[in-house]
């Protein structure tokens, strides 16, 4: 089946630093990727939709200047958490579509971010 | 708006028990419905899906039927195993441009006792 990878799988950083998380579709092209955030024992909250070659679309309440998304190729999207603070600590998950199969999302394993 | 409501957990059952996890939805239009599973330490996996009313999705002994009249998509399994212990998410998709956004329920943690 289709595989989506994320890197790193976990990261610890100091408050005020920026962290980049990569999401890759390994064996298919993904024109659209989604970024989610999952708090402990809670559901996934959609943060933004990442479209290859264009600006990301952010959900209401998500700060676009804090969570920078770049989708430079059909297999890679990145999420950069800028000037991270402890409240940004969370589990970040990406998903990707196979072009032409609009109903099928494949999820990455997630990245756990801890901000000290 | 679009939303998904599923029964709160945790749900604890003995091995070979019958499982039902309730899920209801609110949506405009005709969404597709999904159940995703998240095993401990792993990413989300699609368990099953149904794309139109009266469709039944099934996989690994799990089943769910798309009921438009009751706006429900309850997950069932006749005999659960310890390996089924995981968090289960009910979800629906809404069309967004060339792809679909997925809206998740809050998740139900299932624990199966040997």
PDB file of C-alpha atoms in Angstrom:
ATOM      1  CA  UNK A   1       0.000   0.000   0.000  1.00  0.00           C
ATOM      2  CA  UNK A   2       0.884   3.662  -0.182  1.00  0.00           C
ATOM      3  CA  UNK A   3       3.419   4.848   2.381  1.00  0.00           C
ATOM      4  CA  UNK A   4       3.767   8.241   3.957  1.00  0.00           C
ATOM      5  CA  UNK A   5       6.785   8.980   6.117  1.00  0.00           C
ATOM      6  CA  UNK A   6       7.495  11.765   8.572  1.00  0.00           C
ATOM      7  CA  UNK A   7      10.787  13.023   9.867  1.00  0.00           C
ATOM      8  CA  UNK A   8      11.707  13.327  12.608  1.00  0.00           C
ATOM      9  CA  UNK A   9       9.536  10.933  14.575  1.00  0.00           C
ATOM     10  CA  UNK A  10      10.161  12.958  17.694  1.00  0.00           C
ATOM     11  CA  UNK A  11      11.929  16.183  18.552  1.00  0.00           C
ATOM     12  CA  UNK A  12      12.669  18.121  21.712  1.00  0.00           C
ATOM     13  CA  UNK A  13      13.541  21.785  21.411  1.00  0.00           C
ATOM     14  CA  UNK A  14      13.976  24.856  23.530  1.00  0.00           C
ATOM     15  CA  UNK A  15      11.338  27.551  23.697  1.00  0.00           C
ATOM     16  CA  UNK A  16      11.853  30.186  21.028  1.00  0.00           C
ATOM     17  CA  UNK A  17      13.491  27.919  18.462  1.00  0.00           C
ATOM     18  CA  UNK A  18      11.956  26.746  15.186  1.00  0.00           C
ATOM     19  CA  UNK A  19      11.369  23.150  14.224  1.00  0.00           C
ATOM     20  CA  UNK A  20      10.807  21.705  10.749  1.00  0.00           C
ATOM     21  CA  UNK A  21       8.823  18.519  10.208  1.00  0.00           C
ATOM     22  CA  UNK A  22       8.904  16.737   6.859  1.00  0.00           C
ATOM     23  CA  UNK A  23       6.143  14.673   5.308  1.00  0.00           C
ATOM     24  CA  UNK A  24       6.960  12.505   2.301  1.00  0.00           C
ATOM     25  CA  UNK A  25       4.876  10.286   0.085  1.00  0.00           C
ATOM     26  CA  UNK A  26       7.283   7.468  -0.694  1.00  0.00           C
ATOM     27  CA  UNK A  27       5.715   5.658  -3.615  1.00  0.00           C
ATOM     28  CA  UNK A  28       3.135   8.017  -5.033  1.00  0.00           C
ATOM     29  CA  UNK A  29       2.608  11.637  -5.949  1.00  0.00           C
ATOM     30  CA  UNK A  30       0.475  13.756  -3.687  1.00  0.00           C
ATOM     31  CA  UNK A  31      -0.865  17.051  -4.971  1.00  0.00           C
ATOM     32  CA  UNK A  32      -2.610  17.608  -1.663  1.00  0.00           C
ATOM     33  CA  UNK A  33      -1.371  16.910   1.827  1.00  0.00           C
ATOM     34  CA  UNK A  34      -2.997  17.720   5.140  1.00  0.00           C
ATOM     35  CA  UNK A  35      -1.445  18.587   8.479  1.00  0.00           C
ATOM     36  CA  UNK A  36      -3.156  17.606  11.709  1.00  0.00           C
ATOM     37  CA  UNK A  37      -2.470  18.135  15.351  1.00  0.00           C
ATOM     38  CA  UNK A  38      -3.406  15.605  18.007  1.00  0.00           C
ATOM     39  CA  UNK A  39      -3.423  16.378  21.703  1.00  0.00           C
ATOM     40  CA  UNK A  40      -3.067  13.515  24.199  1.00  0.00           C
ATOM     41  CA  UNK A  41      -6.120  11.269  24.199  1.00  0.00           C
ATOM     42  CA  UNK A  42      -7.929  13.579  21.821  1.00  0.00           C
ATOM     43  CA  UNK A  43      -8.895  13.529  18.191  1.00  0.00           C
ATOM     44  CA  UNK A  44      -7.025  14.907  15.234  1.00  0.00           C
ATOM     45  CA  UNK A  45      -7.552  18.567  14.504  1.00  0.00           C
ATOM     46  CA  UNK A  46      -7.016  19.650  10.919  1.00  0.00           C
ATOM     47  CA  UNK A  47      -4.562  22.543  10.828  1.00  0.00           C
ATOM     48  CA  UNK A  48      -4.072  23.220   7.150  1.00  0.00           C
ATOM     49  CA  UNK A  49      -4.268  21.912   3.622  1.00  0.00           C
ATOM     50  CA  UNK A  50      -1.052  21.918   1.664  1.00  0.00           C
ATOM     51  CA  UNK A  51      -1.257  22.110  -2.131  1.00  0.00           C
ATOM     52  CA  UNK A  52       1.786  21.534  -4.305  1.00  0.00           C
ATOM     53  CA  UNK A  53       3.001  24.764  -5.831  1.00  0.00           C
ATOM     54  CA  UNK A  54       0.583  27.070  -4.049  1.00  0.00           C
ATOM     55  CA  UNK A  55      -0.037  28.587  -0.648  1.00  0.00           C
ATOM     56  CA  UNK A  56      -1.448  26.451   2.096  1.00  0.00           C
ATOM     57  CA  UNK A  57      -5.004  26.929   3.310  1.00  0.00           C
ATOM     58  CA  UNK A  58      -5.281  27.209   7.057  1.00  0.00           C
ATOM     59  CA  UNK A  59      -8.209  26.258   9.240  1.00  0.00           C
ATOM     60  CA  UNK A  60      -9.842  28.889  11.383  1.00  0.00           C
ATOM     61  CA  UNK A  61      -7.837  29.653  14.482  1.00  0.00           C
ATOM     62  CA  UNK A  62      -4.518  28.313  13.155  1.00  0.00           C
ATOM     63  CA  UNK A  63      -1.802  30.949  12.938  1.00  0.00           C
ATOM     64  CA  UNK A  64      -0.275  30.795   9.478  1.00  0.00           C
ATOM     65  CA  UNK A  65       2.771  32.819  10.530  1.00  0.00           C
ATOM     66  CA  UNK A  66       3.498  30.372  13.304  1.00  0.00           C
ATOM     67  CA  UNK A  67       2.924  27.165  11.370  1.00  0.00           C
ATOM     68  CA  UNK A  68       4.645  27.628   8.029  1.00  0.00           C
ATOM     69  CA  UNK A  69       3.791  25.058   5.381  1.00  0.00           C
ATOM     70  CA  UNK A  70       5.696  24.502   2.187  1.00  0.00           C
ATOM     71  CA  UNK A  71       4.732  21.952  -0.468  1.00  0.00           C
ATOM     72  CA  UNK A  72       7.548  22.311  -2.937  1.00  0.00           C
ATOM     73  CA  UNK A  73       7.188  18.993  -4.733  1.00  0.00           C
ATOM     74  CA  UNK A  74       4.628  16.279  -5.334  1.00  0.00           C
ATOM     75  CA  UNK A  75       6.245  14.094  -2.686  1.00  0.00           C
ATOM     76  CA  UNK A  76       7.250  16.512   0.050  1.00  0.00           C
ATOM     77  CA  UNK A  77       5.468  18.919   2.369  1.00  0.00           C
ATOM     78  CA  UNK A  78       7.091  20.581   5.362  1.00  0.00           C
ATOM     79  CA  UNK A  79       5.623  22.128   8.477  1.00  0.00           C
ATOM     80  CA  UNK A  80       7.794  24.591  10.364  1.00  0.00           C
ATOM     81  CA  UNK A  81       6.769  25.550  13.876  1.00  0.00           C
ATOM     82  CA  UNK A  82       8.329  28.969  14.353  1.00  0.00           C
ATOM     83  CA  UNK A  83       9.337  30.372  17.727  1.00  0.00           C
ATOM     84  CA  UNK A  84       7.982  27.309  19.444  1.00  0.00           C
ATOM     85  CA  UNK A  85       6.492  27.520  22.914  1.00  0.00           C
ATOM     86  CA  UNK A  86       5.535  24.785  25.381  1.00  0.00           C
ATOM     87  CA  UNK A  87       1.883  25.028  24.337  1.00  0.00           C
ATOM     88  CA  UNK A  88       2.947  23.941  20.836  1.00  0.00           C
ATOM     89  CA  UNK A  89       3.976  20.583  22.243  1.00  0.00           C
ATOM     90  CA  UNK A  90       1.803  18.042  20.493  1.00  0.00           C
ATOM     91  CA  UNK A  91       1.678  15.171  18.037  1.00  0.00           C
ATOM     92  CA  UNK A  92       1.733  16.406  14.444  1.00  0.00           C
ATOM     93  CA  UNK A  93       0.432  14.110  11.719  1.00  0.00           C
ATOM     94  CA  UNK A  94       0.382  14.552   7.977  1.00  0.00           C
ATOM     95  CA  UNK A  95      -1.665  12.762   5.366  1.00  0.00           C
ATOM     96  CA  UNK A  96      -1.523  12.582   1.611  1.00  0.00           C
ATOM     97  CA  UNK A  97      -3.838  11.715  -1.232  1.00  0.00           C
ATOM     98  CA  UNK A  98      -3.083   9.596  -4.202  1.00  0.00           C
ATOM     99  CA  UNK A  99      -3.934  11.698  -7.220  1.00  0.00           C
ATOM    100  CA  UNK A 100      -7.243  10.515  -8.655  1.00  0.00           C
ATOM    101  CA  UNK A 101      -8.325   8.763  -5.459  1.00  0.00           C
ATOM    102  CA  UNK A 102      -9.823  11.731  -3.686  1.00  0.00           C
ATOM    103  CA  UNK A 103     -11.385   9.759  -0.881  1.00  0.00           C
ATOM    104  CA  UNK A 104      -8.332   7.863   0.262  1.00  0.00           C
ATOM    105  CA  UNK A 105      -5.911   9.517   2.631  1.00  0.00           C
ATOM    106  CA  UNK A 106      -2.722   7.876   3.796  1.00  0.00           C
ATOM    107  CA  UNK A 107      -1.362   8.999   7.112  1.00  0.00           C
ATOM    108  CA  UNK A 108       2.172   9.426   8.284  1.00  0.00           C
ATOM    109  CA  UNK A 109       3.254   7.930  11.611  1.00  0.00           C
ATOM    110  CA  UNK A 110       3.341  11.342  13.266  1.00  0.00           C
ATOM    111  CA  UNK A 111       5.963  13.545  14.897  1.00  0.00           C
ATOM    112  CA  UNK A 112       5.952  14.190  18.612  1.00  0.00           C
ATOM    113  CA  UNK A 113       7.135  17.692  19.404  1.00  0.00           C
ATOM    114  CA  UNK A 114       8.114  18.628  22.943  1.00  0.00           C
ATOM    115  CA  UNK A 115       9.022  22.232  23.625  1.00  0.00           C
ATOM    116  CA  UNK A 116      10.879  22.858  26.864  1.00  0.00           C
TER     117      UNK A 116
ATOM    118  CA  UNK B   1     -21.775  22.218   9.684  1.00  0.00           C
ATOM    119  CA  UNK B   2     -20.036  18.881   9.402  1.00  0.00           C
ATOM    120  CA  UNK B   3     -19.268  16.903  12.510  1.00  0.00           C
ATOM    121  CA  UNK B   4     -18.836  13.413  13.890  1.00  0.00           C
ATOM    122  CA  UNK B   5     -19.908  12.195  17.315  1.00  0.00           C
ATOM    123  CA  UNK B   6     -18.759   8.854  18.652  1.00  0.00           C
ATOM    124  CA  UNK B   7     -19.177   7.122  21.963  1.00  0.00           C
ATOM    125  CA  UNK B   8     -16.696   8.053  24.608  1.00  0.00           C
ATOM    126  CA  UNK B   9     -14.304   5.505  25.891  1.00  0.00           C
ATOM    127  CA  UNK B  10     -12.517   3.802  27.218  1.00  0.00           C
ATOM    128  CA  UNK B  11     -14.293   0.599  26.324  1.00  0.00           C
ATOM    129  CA  UNK B  12     -13.001  -2.531  28.021  1.00  0.00           C
ATOM    130  CA  UNK B  13     -14.134  -5.969  26.880  1.00  0.00           C
ATOM    131  CA  UNK B  14     -13.113  -9.544  27.366  1.00  0.00           C
ATOM    132  CA  UNK B  15     -11.674 -11.499  24.463  1.00  0.00           C
ATOM    133  CA  UNK B  16     -14.338 -12.938  22.133  1.00  0.00           C
ATOM    134  CA  UNK B  17     -16.947 -10.403  23.268  1.00  0.00           C
ATOM    135  CA  UNK B  18     -19.160  -8.558  20.802  1.00  0.00           C
ATOM    136  CA  UNK B  19     -18.133  -4.998  20.058  1.00  0.00           C
ATOM    137  CA  UNK B  20     -20.191  -1.987  19.076  1.00  0.00           C
ATOM    138  CA  UNK B  21     -18.813   1.536  18.905  1.00  0.00           C
ATOM    139  CA  UNK B  22     -21.498   4.054  18.051  1.00  0.00           C
ATOM    140  CA  UNK B  23     -20.922   6.868  15.595  1.00  0.00           C
ATOM    141  CA  UNK B  24     -23.325   9.491  14.267  1.00  0.00           C
ATOM    142  CA  UNK B  25     -22.632  12.319  11.902  1.00  0.00           C
ATOM    143  CA  UNK B  26     -23.922  15.648  10.672  1.00  0.00           C
ATOM    144  CA  UNK B  27     -23.079  16.645   7.154  1.00  0.00           C
ATOM    145  CA  UNK B  28     -24.190  18.688   4.220  1.00  0.00           C
ATOM    146  CA  UNK B  29     -24.370  16.740   1.026  1.00  0.00           C
ATOM    147  CA  UNK B  30     -23.379  13.091   0.802  1.00  0.00           C
ATOM    148  CA  UNK B  31     -20.158  12.389   2.632  1.00  0.00           C
ATOM    149  CA  UNK B  32     -18.120   9.229   2.631  1.00  0.00           C
ATOM    150  CA  UNK B  33     -17.742   7.631   6.033  1.00  0.00           C
ATOM    151  CA  UNK B  34     -14.696   5.969   7.537  1.00  0.00           C
ATOM    152  CA  UNK B  35     -13.355   4.143  10.516  1.00  0.00           C
ATOM    153  CA  UNK B  36      -9.672   4.628  11.243  1.00  0.00           C
ATOM    154  CA  UNK B  37      -7.646   2.715  13.820  1.00  0.00           C
ATOM    155  CA  UNK B  38      -4.549   3.837  15.701  1.00  0.00           C
ATOM    156  CA  UNK B  39      -2.609   1.031  17.353  1.00  0.00           C
ATOM    157  CA  UNK B  40      -0.292   1.915  20.237  1.00  0.00           C
ATOM    158  CA  UNK B  41       2.766   3.728  18.955  1.00  0.00           C
ATOM    159  CA  UNK B  42       1.636   3.663  15.346  1.00  0.00           C
ATOM    160  CA  UNK B  43       0.044   6.025  12.848  1.00  0.00           C
ATOM    161  CA  UNK B  44      -3.552   6.082  11.720  1.00  0.00           C
ATOM    162  CA  UNK B  45      -4.706   3.325   9.421  1.00  0.00           C
ATOM    163  CA  UNK B  46      -7.878   3.139   7.409  1.00  0.00           C
ATOM    164  CA  UNK B  47      -9.946   0.257   8.763  1.00  0.00           C
ATOM    165  CA  UNK B  48     -12.976   0.462   6.488  1.00  0.00           C
ATOM    166  CA  UNK B  49     -15.094   2.902   4.584  1.00  0.00           C
ATOM    167  CA  UNK B  50     -18.476   3.332   2.897  1.00  0.00           C
ATOM    168  CA  UNK B  51     -19.193   5.849   0.195  1.00  0.00           C
ATOM    169  CA  UNK B  52     -22.978   5.859  -0.071  1.00  0.00           C
ATOM    170  CA  UNK B  53     -26.132   5.040   1.843  1.00  0.00           C
ATOM    171  CA  UNK B  54     -26.665   1.368   2.701  1.00  0.00           C
ATOM    172  CA  UNK B  55     -23.093   0.487   1.795  1.00  0.00           C
ATOM    173  CA  UNK B  56     -21.363  -1.824   4.245  1.00  0.00           C
ATOM    174  CA  UNK B  57     -17.642  -1.479   4.831  1.00  0.00           C
ATOM    175  CA  UNK B  58     -15.790  -4.451   6.253  1.00  0.00           C
ATOM    176  CA  UNK B  59     -12.232  -5.441   7.106  1.00  0.00           C
ATOM    177  CA  UNK B  60     -10.503  -7.733   9.618  1.00  0.00           C
ATOM    178  CA  UNK B  61     -13.870  -8.898  10.969  1.00  0.00           C
ATOM    179  CA  UNK B  62     -15.088  -5.346  11.561  1.00  0.00           C
ATOM    180  CA  UNK B  63     -18.189  -4.031   9.840  1.00  0.00           C
ATOM    181  CA  UNK B  64     -20.070  -0.745   9.605  1.00  0.00           C
ATOM    182  CA  UNK B  65     -23.144   0.168   7.566  1.00  0.00           C
ATOM    183  CA  UNK B  66     -23.830   3.655   6.223  1.00  0.00           C
ATOM    184  CA  UNK B  67     -27.302   4.495   7.546  1.00  0.00           C
ATOM    185  CA  UNK B  68     -28.564   7.725   6.041  1.00  0.00           C
ATOM    186  CA  UNK B  69     -31.930   7.618   7.839  1.00  0.00           C
ATOM    187  CA  UNK B  70     -30.268   7.566  11.248  1.00  0.00           C
ATOM    188  CA  UNK B  71     -27.071   9.363  10.136  1.00  0.00           C
ATOM    189  CA  UNK B  72     -25.053   6.614  11.736  1.00  0.00           C
ATOM    190  CA  UNK B  73     -22.035   4.439  10.960  1.00  0.00           C
ATOM    191  CA  UNK B  74     -21.663   2.143  13.969  1.00  0.00           C
ATOM    192  CA  UNK B  75     -18.628  -0.137  14.112  1.00  0.00           C
ATOM    193  CA  UNK B  76     -19.205  -3.790  15.040  1.00  0.00           C
ATOM    194  CA  UNK B  77     -17.182  -6.938  15.470  1.00  0.00           C
ATOM    195  CA  UNK B  78     -18.563 -10.281  16.497  1.00  0.00           C
ATOM    196  CA  UNK B  79     -15.578 -11.559  18.489  1.00  0.00           C
ATOM    197  CA  UNK B  80     -12.796  -9.214  19.534  1.00  0.00           C
ATOM    198  CA  UNK B  81      -9.199 -10.187  20.139  1.00  0.00           C
ATOM    199  CA  UNK B  82      -6.489  -8.726  22.349  1.00  0.00           C
ATOM    200  CA  UNK B  83      -4.796  -7.471  19.197  1.00  0.00           C
ATOM    201  CA  UNK B  84      -7.819  -5.237  18.521  1.00  0.00           C
ATOM    202  CA  UNK B  85      -6.835  -3.000  21.432  1.00  0.00           C
ATOM    203  CA  UNK B  86      -6.406   0.433  19.901  1.00  0.00           C
ATOM    204  CA  UNK B  87      -8.067   3.807  19.463  1.00  0.00           C
ATOM    205  CA  UNK B  88     -10.827   3.897  16.860  1.00  0.00           C
ATOM    206  CA  UNK B  89     -11.834   7.072  15.047  1.00  0.00           C
ATOM    207  CA  UNK B  90     -15.028   7.563  13.102  1.00  0.00           C
ATOM    208  CA  UNK B  91     -14.685  10.120  10.322  1.00  0.00           C
ATOM    209  CA  UNK B  92     -16.367  11.657   7.328  1.00  0.00           C
ATOM    210  CA  UNK B  93     -15.004  13.321   4.253  1.00  0.00           C
ATOM    211  CA  UNK B  94     -16.181  16.521   2.667  1.00  0.00           C
ATOM    212  CA  UNK B  95     -15.122  17.572  -0.755  1.00  0.00           C
ATOM    213  CA  UNK B  96     -12.492  20.296  -0.877  1.00  0.00           C
ATOM    214  CA  UNK B  97     -11.212  21.339  -4.279  1.00  0.00           C
ATOM    215  CA  UNK B  98      -9.636  18.270  -5.875  1.00  0.00           C
ATOM    216  CA  UNK B  99      -9.338  16.347  -2.642  1.00  0.00           C
ATOM    217  CA  UNK B 100     -11.409  15.676   0.436  1.00  0.00           C
ATOM    218  CA  UNK B 101     -11.039  16.984   3.962  1.00  0.00           C
ATOM    219  CA  UNK B 102     -11.549  14.444   6.667  1.00  0.00           C
ATOM    220  CA  UNK B 103     -13.319  15.366   9.887  1.00  0.00           C
ATOM    221  CA  UNK B 104     -12.672  13.039  12.793  1.00  0.00           C
ATOM    222  CA  UNK B 105     -14.658  12.087  15.823  1.00  0.00           C
ATOM    223  CA  UNK B 106     -13.032  12.240  19.233  1.00  0.00           C
ATOM    224  CA  UNK B 107     -11.850   8.643  19.188  1.00  0.00           C
ATOM    225  CA  UNK B 108     -12.765   5.646  21.328  1.00  0.00           C
ATOM    226  CA  UNK B 109     -10.079   3.737  23.166  1.00  0.00           C
ATOM    227  CA  UNK B 110     -10.712  -0.004  23.177  1.00  0.00           C
ATOM    228  CA  UNK B 111      -8.968  -2.387  25.547  1.00  0.00           C
ATOM    229  CA  UNK B 112      -9.446  -6.131  25.283  1.00  0.00           C
ATOM    230  CA  UNK B 113      -8.700  -8.361  28.280  1.00  0.00           C
ATOM    231  CA  UNK B 114      -7.291 -11.844  27.616  1.00  0.00           C
TER     232      UNK B 114
END
